[in-house]
CSV table of N, CA and C in Angstrom, one decimal:
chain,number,residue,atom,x,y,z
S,9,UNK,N,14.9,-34.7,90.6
S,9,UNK,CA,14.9,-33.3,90.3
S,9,UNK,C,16.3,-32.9,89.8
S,10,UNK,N,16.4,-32.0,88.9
S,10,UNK,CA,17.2,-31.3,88.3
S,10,UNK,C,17.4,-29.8,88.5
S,11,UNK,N,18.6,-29.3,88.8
S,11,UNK,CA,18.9,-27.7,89.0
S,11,UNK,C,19.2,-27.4,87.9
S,12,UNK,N,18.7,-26.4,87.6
S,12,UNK,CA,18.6,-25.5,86.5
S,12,UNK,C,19.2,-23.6,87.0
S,13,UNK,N,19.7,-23.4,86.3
S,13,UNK,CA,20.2,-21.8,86.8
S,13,UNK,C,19.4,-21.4,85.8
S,14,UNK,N,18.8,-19.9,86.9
S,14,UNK,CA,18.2,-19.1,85.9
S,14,UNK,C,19.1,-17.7,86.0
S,15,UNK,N,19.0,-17.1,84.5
S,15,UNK,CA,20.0,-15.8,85.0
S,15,UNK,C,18.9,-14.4,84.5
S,16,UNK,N,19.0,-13.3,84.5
S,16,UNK,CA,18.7,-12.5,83.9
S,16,UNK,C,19.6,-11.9,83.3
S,17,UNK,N,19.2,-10.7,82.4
S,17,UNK,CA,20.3,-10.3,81.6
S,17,UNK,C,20.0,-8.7,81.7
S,18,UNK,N,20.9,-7.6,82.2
S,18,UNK,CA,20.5,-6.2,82.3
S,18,UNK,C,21.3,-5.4,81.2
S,19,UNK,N,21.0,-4.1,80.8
S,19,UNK,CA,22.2,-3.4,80.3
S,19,UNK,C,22.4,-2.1,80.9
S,20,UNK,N,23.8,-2.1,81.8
S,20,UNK,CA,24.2,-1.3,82.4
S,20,UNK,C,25.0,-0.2,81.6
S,21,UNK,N,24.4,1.2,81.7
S,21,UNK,CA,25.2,2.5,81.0
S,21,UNK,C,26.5,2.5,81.7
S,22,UNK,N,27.4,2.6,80.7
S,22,UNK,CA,29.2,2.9,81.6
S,22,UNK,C,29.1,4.4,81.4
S,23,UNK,N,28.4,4.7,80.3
S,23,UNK,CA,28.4,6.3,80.8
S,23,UNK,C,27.7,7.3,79.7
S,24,UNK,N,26.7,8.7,80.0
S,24,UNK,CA,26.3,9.2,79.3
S,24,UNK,C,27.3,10.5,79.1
S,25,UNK,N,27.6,11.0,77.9
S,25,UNK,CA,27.9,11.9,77.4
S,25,UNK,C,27.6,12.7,76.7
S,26,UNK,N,27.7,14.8,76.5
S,26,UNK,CA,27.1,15.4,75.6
S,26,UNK,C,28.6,15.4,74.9
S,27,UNK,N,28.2,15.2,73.1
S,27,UNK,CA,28.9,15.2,72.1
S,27,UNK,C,28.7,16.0,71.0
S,28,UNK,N,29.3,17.0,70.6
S,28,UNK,CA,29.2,18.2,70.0
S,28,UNK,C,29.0,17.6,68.3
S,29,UNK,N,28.1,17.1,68.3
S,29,UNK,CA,27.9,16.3,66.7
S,29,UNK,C,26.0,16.7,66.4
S,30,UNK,N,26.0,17.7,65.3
S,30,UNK,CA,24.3,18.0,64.6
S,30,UNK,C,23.3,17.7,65.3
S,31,UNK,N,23.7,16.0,65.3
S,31,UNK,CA,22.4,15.5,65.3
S,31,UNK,C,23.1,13.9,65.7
S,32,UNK,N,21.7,13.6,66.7
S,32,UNK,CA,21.9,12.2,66.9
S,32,UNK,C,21.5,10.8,65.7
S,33,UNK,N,21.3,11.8,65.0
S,33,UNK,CA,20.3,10.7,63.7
S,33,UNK,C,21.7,10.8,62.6
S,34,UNK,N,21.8,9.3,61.9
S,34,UNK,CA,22.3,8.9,61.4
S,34,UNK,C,21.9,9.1,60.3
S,35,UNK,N,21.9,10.2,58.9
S,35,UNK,CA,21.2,9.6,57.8
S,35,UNK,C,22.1,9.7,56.6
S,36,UNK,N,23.8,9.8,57.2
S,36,UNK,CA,24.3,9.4,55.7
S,36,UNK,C,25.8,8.7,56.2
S,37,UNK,N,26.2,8.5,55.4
S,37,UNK,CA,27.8,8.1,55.5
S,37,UNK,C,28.7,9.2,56.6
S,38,UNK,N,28.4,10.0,55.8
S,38,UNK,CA,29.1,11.6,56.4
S,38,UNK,C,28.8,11.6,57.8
S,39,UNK,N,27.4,11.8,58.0
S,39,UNK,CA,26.9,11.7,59.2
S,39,UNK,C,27.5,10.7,60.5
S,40,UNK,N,27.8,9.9,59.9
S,40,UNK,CA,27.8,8.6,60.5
S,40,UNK,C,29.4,8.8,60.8
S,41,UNK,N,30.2,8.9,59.7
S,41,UNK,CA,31.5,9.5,60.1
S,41,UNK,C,32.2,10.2,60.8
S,42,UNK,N,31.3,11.7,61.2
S,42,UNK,CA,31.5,12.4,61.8
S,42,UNK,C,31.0,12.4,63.7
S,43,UNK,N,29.9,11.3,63.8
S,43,UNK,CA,29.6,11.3,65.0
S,43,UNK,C,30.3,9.8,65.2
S,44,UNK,N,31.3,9.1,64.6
S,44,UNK,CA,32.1,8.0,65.3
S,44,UNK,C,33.3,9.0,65.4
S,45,UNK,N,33.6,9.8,64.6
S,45,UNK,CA,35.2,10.8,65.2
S,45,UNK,C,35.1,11.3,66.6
S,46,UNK,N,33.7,12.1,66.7
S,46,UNK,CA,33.5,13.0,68.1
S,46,UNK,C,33.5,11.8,68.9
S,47,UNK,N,33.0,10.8,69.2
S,47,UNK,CA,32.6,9.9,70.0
S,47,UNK,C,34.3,8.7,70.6
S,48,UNK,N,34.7,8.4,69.1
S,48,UNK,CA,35.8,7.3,69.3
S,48,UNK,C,36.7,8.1,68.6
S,49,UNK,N,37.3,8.9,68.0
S,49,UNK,CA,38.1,9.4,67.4
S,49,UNK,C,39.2,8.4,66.8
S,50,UNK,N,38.9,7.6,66.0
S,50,UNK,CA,38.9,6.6,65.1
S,50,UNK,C,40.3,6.4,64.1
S,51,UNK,N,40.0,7.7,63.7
S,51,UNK,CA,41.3,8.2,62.6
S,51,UNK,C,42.6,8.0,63.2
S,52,UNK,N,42.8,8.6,64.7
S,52,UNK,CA,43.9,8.3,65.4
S,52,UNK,C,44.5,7.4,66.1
S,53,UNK,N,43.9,6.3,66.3
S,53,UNK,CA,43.6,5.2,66.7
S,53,UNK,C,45.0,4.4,66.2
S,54,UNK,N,46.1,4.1,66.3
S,54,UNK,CA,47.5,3.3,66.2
S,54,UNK,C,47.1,1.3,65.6
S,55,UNK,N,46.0,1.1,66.4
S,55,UNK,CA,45.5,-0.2,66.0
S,55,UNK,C,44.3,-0.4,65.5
S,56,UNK,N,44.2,-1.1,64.7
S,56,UNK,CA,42.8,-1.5,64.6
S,56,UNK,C,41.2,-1.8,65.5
S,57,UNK,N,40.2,-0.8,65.5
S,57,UNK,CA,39.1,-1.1,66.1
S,57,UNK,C,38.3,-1.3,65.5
S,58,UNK,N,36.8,-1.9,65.9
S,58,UNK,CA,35.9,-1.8,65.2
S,58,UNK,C,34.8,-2.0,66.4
S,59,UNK,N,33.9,-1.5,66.0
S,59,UNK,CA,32.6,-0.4,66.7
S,59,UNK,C,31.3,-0.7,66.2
S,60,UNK,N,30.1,0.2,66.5
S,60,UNK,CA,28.8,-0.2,66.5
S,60,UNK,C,28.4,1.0,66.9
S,61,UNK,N,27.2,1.6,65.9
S,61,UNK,CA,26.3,1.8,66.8
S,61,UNK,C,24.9,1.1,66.6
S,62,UNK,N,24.3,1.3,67.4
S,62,UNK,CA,22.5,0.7,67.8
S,62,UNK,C,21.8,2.0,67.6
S,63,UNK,N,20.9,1.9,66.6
S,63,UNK,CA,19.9,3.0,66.2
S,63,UNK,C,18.8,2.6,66.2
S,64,UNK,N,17.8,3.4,66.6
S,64,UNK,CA,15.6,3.3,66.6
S,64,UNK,C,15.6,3.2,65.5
S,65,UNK,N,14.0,3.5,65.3
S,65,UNK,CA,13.0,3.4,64.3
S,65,UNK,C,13.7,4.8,63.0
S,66,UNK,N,14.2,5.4,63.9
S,66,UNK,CA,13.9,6.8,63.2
S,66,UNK,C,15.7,7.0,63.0
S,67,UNK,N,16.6,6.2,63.1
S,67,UNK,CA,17.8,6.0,62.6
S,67,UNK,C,19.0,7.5,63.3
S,68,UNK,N,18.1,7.0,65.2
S,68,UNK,CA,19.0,7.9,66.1
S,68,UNK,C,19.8,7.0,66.8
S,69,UNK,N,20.9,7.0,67.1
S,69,UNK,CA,21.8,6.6,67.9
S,69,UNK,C,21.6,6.9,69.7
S,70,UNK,N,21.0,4.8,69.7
S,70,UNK,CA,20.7,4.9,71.3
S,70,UNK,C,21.7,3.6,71.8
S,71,UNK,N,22.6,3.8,71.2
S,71,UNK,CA,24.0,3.1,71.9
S,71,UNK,C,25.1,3.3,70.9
S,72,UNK,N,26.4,3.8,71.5
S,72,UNK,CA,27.5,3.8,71.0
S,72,UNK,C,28.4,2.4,71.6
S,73,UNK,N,29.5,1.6,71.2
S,73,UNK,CA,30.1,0.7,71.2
S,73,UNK,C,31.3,0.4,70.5
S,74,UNK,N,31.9,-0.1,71.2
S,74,UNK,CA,33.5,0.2,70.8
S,74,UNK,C,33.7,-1.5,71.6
S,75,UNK,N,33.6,-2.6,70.1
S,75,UNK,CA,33.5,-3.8,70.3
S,75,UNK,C,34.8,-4.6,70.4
S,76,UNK,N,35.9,-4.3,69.6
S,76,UNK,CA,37.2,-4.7,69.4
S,76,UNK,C,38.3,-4.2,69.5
S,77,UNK,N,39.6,-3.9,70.0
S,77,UNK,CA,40.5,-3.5,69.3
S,77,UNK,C,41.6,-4.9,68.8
S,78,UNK,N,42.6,-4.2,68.3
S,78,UNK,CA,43.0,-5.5,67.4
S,78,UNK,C,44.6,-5.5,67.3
S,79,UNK,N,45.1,-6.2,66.1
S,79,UNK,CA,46.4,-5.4,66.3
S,79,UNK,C,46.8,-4.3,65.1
S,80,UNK,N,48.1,-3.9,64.4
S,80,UNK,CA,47.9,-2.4,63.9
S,80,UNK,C,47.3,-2.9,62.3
S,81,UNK,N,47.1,-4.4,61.5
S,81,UNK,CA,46.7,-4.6,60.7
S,81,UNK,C,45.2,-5.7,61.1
S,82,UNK,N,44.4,-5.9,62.1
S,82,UNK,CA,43.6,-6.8,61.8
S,82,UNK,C,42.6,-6.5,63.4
S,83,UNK,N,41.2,-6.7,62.9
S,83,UNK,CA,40.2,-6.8,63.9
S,83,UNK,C,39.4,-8.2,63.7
S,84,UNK,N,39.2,-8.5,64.7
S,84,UNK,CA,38.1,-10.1,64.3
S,84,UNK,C,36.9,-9.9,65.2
S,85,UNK,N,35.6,-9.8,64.5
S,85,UNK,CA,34.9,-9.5,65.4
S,85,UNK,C,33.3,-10.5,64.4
S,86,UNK,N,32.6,-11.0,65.2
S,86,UNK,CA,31.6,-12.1,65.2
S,86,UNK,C,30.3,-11.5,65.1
S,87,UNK,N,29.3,-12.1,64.4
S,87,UNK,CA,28.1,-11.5,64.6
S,87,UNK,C,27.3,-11.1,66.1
S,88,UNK,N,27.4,-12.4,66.7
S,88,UNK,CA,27.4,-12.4,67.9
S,88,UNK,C,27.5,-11.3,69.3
S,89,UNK,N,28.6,-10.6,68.9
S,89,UNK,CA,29.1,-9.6,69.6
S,89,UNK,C,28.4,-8.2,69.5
S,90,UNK,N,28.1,-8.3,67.9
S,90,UNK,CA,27.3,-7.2,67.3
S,90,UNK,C,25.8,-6.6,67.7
S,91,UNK,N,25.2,-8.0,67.5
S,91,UNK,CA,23.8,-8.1,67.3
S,91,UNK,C,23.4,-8.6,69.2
S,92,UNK,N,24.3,-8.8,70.2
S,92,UNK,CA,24.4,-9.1,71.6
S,92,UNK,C,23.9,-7.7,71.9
S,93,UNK,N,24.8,-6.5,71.3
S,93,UNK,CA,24.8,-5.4,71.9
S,93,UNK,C,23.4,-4.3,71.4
S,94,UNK,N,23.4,-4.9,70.0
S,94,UNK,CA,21.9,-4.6,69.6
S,94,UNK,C,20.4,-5.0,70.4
S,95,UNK,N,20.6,-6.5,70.4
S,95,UNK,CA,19.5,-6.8,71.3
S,95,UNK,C,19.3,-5.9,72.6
S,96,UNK,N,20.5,-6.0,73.1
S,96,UNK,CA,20.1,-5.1,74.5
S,96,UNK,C,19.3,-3.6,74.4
S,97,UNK,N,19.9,-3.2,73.6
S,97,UNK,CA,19.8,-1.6,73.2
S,97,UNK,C,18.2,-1.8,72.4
S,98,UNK,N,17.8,-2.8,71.8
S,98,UNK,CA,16.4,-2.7,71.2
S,98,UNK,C,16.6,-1.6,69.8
S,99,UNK,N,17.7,-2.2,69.6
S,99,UNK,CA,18.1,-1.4,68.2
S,99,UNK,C,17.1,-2.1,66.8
S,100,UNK,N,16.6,-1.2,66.2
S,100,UNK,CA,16.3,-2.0,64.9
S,100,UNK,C,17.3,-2.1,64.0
S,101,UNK,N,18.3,-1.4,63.6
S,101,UNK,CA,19.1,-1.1,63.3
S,101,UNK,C,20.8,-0.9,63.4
S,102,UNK,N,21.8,-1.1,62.3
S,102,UNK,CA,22.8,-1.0,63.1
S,102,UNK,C,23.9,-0.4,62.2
S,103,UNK,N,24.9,0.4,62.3
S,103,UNK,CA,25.8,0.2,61.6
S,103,UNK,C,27.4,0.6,62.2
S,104,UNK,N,27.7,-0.2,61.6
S,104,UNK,CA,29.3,-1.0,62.0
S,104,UNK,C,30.1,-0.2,61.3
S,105,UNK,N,31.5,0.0,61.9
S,105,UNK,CA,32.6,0.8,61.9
S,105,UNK,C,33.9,0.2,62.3
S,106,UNK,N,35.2,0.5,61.4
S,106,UNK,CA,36.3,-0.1,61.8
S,106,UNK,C,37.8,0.8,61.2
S,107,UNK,N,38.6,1.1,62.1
S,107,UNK,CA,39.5,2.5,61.6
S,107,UNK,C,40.8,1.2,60.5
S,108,UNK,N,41.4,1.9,59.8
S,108,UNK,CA,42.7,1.1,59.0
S,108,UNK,C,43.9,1.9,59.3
S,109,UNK,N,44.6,1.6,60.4
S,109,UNK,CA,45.9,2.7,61.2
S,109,UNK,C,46.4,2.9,60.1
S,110,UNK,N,46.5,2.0,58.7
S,110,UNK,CA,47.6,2.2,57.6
S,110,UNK,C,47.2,3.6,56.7
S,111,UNK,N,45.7,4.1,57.3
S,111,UNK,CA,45.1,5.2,56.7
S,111,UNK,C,44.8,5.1,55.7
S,112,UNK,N,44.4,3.8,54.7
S,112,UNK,CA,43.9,3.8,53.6
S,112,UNK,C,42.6,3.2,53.8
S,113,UNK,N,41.4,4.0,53.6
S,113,UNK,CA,39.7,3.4,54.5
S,113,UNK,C,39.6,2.4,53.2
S,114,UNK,N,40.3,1.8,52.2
S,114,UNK,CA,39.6,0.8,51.2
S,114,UNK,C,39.6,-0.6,51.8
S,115,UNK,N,38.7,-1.4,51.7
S,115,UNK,CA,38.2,-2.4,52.2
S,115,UNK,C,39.1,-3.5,51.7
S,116,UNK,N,39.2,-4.5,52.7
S,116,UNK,CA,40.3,-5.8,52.5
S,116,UNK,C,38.7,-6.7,52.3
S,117,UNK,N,39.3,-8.0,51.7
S,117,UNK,CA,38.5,-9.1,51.5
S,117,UNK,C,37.7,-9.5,53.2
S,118,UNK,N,38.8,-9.5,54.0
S,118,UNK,CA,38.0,-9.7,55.3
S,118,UNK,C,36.6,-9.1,56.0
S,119,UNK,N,37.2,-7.5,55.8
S,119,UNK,CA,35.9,-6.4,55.4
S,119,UNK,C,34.7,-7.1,55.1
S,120,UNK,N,34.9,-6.9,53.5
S,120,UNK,CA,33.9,-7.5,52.9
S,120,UNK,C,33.2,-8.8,53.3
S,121,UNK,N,34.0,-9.6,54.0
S,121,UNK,CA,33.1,-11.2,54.4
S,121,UNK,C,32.7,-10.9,55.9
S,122,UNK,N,32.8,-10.3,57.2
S,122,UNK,CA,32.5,-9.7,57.9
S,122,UNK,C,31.3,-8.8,57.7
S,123,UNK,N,31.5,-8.0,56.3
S,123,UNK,CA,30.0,-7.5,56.4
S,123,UNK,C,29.0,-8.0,56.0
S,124,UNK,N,29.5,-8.9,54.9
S,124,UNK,CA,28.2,-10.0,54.6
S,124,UNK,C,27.7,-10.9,55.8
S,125,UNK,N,28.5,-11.6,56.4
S,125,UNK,CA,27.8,-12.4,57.3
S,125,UNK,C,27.4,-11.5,58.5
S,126,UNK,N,27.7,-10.2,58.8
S,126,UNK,CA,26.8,-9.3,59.3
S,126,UNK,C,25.0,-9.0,58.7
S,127,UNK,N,25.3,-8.7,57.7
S,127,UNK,CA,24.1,-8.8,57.0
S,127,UNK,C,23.2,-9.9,57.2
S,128,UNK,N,24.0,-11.4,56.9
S,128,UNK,CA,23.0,-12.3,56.8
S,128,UNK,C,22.5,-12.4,58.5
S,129,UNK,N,23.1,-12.3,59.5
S,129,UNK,CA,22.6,-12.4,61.0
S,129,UNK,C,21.4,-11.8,60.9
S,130,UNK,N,22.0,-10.2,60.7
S,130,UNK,CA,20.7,-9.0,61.1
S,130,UNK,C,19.5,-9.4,60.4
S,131,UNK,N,19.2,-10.1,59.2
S,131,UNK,CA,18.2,-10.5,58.3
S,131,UNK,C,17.6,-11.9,59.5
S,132,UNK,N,18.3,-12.5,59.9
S,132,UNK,CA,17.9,-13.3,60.5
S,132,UNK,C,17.1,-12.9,62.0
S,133,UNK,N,17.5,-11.7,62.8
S,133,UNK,CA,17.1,-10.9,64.1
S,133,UNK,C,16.4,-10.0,63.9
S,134,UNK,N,16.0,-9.5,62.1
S,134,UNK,CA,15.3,-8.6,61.9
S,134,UNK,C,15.8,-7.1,62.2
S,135,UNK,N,17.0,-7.2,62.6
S,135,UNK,CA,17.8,-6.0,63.2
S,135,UNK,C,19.1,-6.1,61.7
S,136,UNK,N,18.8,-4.6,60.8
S,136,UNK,CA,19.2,-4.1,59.5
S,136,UNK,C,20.5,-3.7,60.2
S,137,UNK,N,21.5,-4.1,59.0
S,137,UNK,CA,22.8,-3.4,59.0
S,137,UNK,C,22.5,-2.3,58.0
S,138,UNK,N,23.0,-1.7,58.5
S,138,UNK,CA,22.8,0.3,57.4
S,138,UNK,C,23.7,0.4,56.4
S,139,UNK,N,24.8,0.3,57.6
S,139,UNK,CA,26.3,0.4,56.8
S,139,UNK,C,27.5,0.4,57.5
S,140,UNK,N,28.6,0.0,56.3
S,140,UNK,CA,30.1,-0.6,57.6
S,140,UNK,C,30.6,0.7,56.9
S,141,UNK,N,31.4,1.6,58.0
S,141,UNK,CA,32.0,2.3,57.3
S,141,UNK,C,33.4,2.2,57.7
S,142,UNK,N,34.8,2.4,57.0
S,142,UNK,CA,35.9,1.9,57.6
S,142,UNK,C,36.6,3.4,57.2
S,143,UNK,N,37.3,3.9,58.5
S,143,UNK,CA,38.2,5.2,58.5
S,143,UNK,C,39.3,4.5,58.1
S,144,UNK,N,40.0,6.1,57.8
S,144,UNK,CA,41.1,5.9,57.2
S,144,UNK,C,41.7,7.2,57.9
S,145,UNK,N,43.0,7.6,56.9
S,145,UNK,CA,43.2,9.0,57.5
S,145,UNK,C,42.7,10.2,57.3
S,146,UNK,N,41.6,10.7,58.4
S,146,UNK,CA,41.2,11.7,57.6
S,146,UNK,C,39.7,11.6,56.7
S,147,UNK,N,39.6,9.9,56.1
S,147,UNK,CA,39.2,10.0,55.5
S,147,UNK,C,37.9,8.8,56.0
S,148,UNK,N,37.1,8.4,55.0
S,148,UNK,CA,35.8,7.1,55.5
S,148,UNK,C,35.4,6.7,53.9
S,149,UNK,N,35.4,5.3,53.9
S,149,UNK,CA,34.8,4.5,53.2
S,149,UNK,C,33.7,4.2,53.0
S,150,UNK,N,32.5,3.9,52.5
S,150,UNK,CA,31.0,3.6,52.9
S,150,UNK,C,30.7,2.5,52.3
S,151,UNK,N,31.0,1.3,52.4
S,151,UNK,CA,30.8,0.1,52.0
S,151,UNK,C,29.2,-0.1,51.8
S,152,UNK,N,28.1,0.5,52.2
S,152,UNK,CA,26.7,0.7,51.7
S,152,UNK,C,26.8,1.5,49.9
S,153,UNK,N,27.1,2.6,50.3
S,153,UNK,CA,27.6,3.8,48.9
S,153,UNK,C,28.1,3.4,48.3
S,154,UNK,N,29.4,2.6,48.4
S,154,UNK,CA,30.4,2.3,47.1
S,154,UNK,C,29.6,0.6,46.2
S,155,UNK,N,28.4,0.0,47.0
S,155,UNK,CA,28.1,-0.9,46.1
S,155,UNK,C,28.1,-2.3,46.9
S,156,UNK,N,28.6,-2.5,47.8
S,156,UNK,CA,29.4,-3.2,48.2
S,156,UNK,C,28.4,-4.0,49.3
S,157,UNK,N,27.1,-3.6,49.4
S,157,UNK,CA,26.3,-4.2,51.1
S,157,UNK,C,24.6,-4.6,49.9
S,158,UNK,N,23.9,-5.7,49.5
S,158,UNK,CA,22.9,-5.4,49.1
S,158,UNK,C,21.8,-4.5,49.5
């Protein structure tokens, strides 16, 4: 005979909060912008983070996530980590977020290959990336909008 560990796997709320943002539905860049400021306030942020949220059917935010911080030029963050936090939450959906302390929200080459191999996971779990959006000062990028996510 062989021992085998069985584990379960739960997801524990660290905490619920009311957040002075429209609407819990995601349905633009802007949107999406404005409910990672109230929530993580991003723009102010000295180092590098990058974030998540898990959205339904109907593209409402039923998990917020704050997956990395980094140092004041660089985050490294895995599919794995992304789509871990999705599964739990029963997200169909997801879209990813990362501040630039240098306050310019234009995308580095890393960006770009992080959101691709984001893409190709979620295709794989059936769980859609929306869009990466990357703050700046003040300002947000929408790497869906500018062309940039098929």
């Amino acid at each position: 005979m062989k021992r085998i560990n069985v584990f379960s796997v739960e997801l524990i709320r660290d905490k619920a909060a009311l957040y002075d943002i429209e609407s819990k539905k995601v349905t633009s860049p802007d949107a999406a912008y404005r409910a990672i400021e109230e929530i993580f306030s991003l723009s102010s942020k000295p180092n590098e983070h990058f974030g998540m949220f898990s959205l339904n059917t109907k593209n409402e935010i039923i998990g917020a996530h704050l997956i990395f911080s980094g140092s004041v030029n660089s985050s490294v963050v895995h599919p794995r980590e992304v789509f871990q936090r999705a599964l739990l939450n029963n997200a169909t959906s997801v879209v990813v977020f990362h501040n630039h302390p240098s306050g310019d929200p234009g995308p580095s080459r890393e960006d770009l290959d992080v959101t691709r191999r984001l893409q190709e996971a979620g295709k794989v779990l059936g769980i859609e990336l929306l869009d990466h959006i990357i703050i700046g000062d003040g300002r947000h990028y929408s790497l869906k909008s500018k062309g940039h996510m098929n």
